[in-house]
CSV table of C-alpha atoms in Angstrom, one decimal:
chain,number,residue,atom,x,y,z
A,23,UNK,CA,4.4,20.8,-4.7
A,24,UNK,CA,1.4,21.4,-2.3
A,25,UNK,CA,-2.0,22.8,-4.1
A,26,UNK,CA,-3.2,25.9,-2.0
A,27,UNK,CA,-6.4,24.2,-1.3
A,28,UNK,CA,-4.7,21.9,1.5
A,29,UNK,CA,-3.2,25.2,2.5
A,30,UNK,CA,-6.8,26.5,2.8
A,31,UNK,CA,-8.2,23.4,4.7
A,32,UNK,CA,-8.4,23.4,8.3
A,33,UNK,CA,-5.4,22.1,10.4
A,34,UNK,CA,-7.0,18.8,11.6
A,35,UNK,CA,-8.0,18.1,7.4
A,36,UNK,CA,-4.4,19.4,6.1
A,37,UNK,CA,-2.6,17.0,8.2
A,38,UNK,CA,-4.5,14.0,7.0
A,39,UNK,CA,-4.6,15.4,3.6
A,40,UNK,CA,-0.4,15.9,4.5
A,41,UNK,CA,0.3,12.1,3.1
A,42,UNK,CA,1.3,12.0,0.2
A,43,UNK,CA,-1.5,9.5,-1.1
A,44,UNK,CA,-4.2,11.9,0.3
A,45,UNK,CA,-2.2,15.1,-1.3
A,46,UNK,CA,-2.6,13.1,-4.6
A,47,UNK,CA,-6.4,12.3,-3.8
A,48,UNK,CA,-6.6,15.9,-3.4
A,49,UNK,CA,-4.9,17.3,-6.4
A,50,UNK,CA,-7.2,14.7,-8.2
A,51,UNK,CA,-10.3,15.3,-6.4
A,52,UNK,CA,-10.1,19.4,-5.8
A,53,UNK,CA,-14.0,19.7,-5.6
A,54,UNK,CA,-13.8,17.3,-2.6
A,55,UNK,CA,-11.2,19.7,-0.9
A,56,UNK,CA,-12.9,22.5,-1.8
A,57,UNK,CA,-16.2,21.2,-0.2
A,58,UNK,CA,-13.9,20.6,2.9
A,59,UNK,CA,-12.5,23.5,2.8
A,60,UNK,CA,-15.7,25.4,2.0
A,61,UNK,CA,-17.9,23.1,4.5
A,62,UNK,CA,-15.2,24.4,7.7
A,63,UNK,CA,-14.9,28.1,6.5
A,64,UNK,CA,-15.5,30.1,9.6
């Protein structure tokens, strides 16, 4: 169960972000992926 934000970050993010700790950091912080994701939108 992968949130479409990580699928919306970068490469280089979503493989950190892969791990499951950093998935969960990610489904609990979703602002701070979408300000990754947002920050490194071409």
């Amino acid at each position: 169960k992968e949130p479409l934000a990580i699928l919306m970050i970068p490469l280089k993010i979503q493989f950190v972000t892969y791990t499951k700790k950093r998935v969960l950091r990610c489904v609990i912080d979703y602002k701070s992926c979408y300000v990754l994701e947002n920050k490194n939108k071409k």
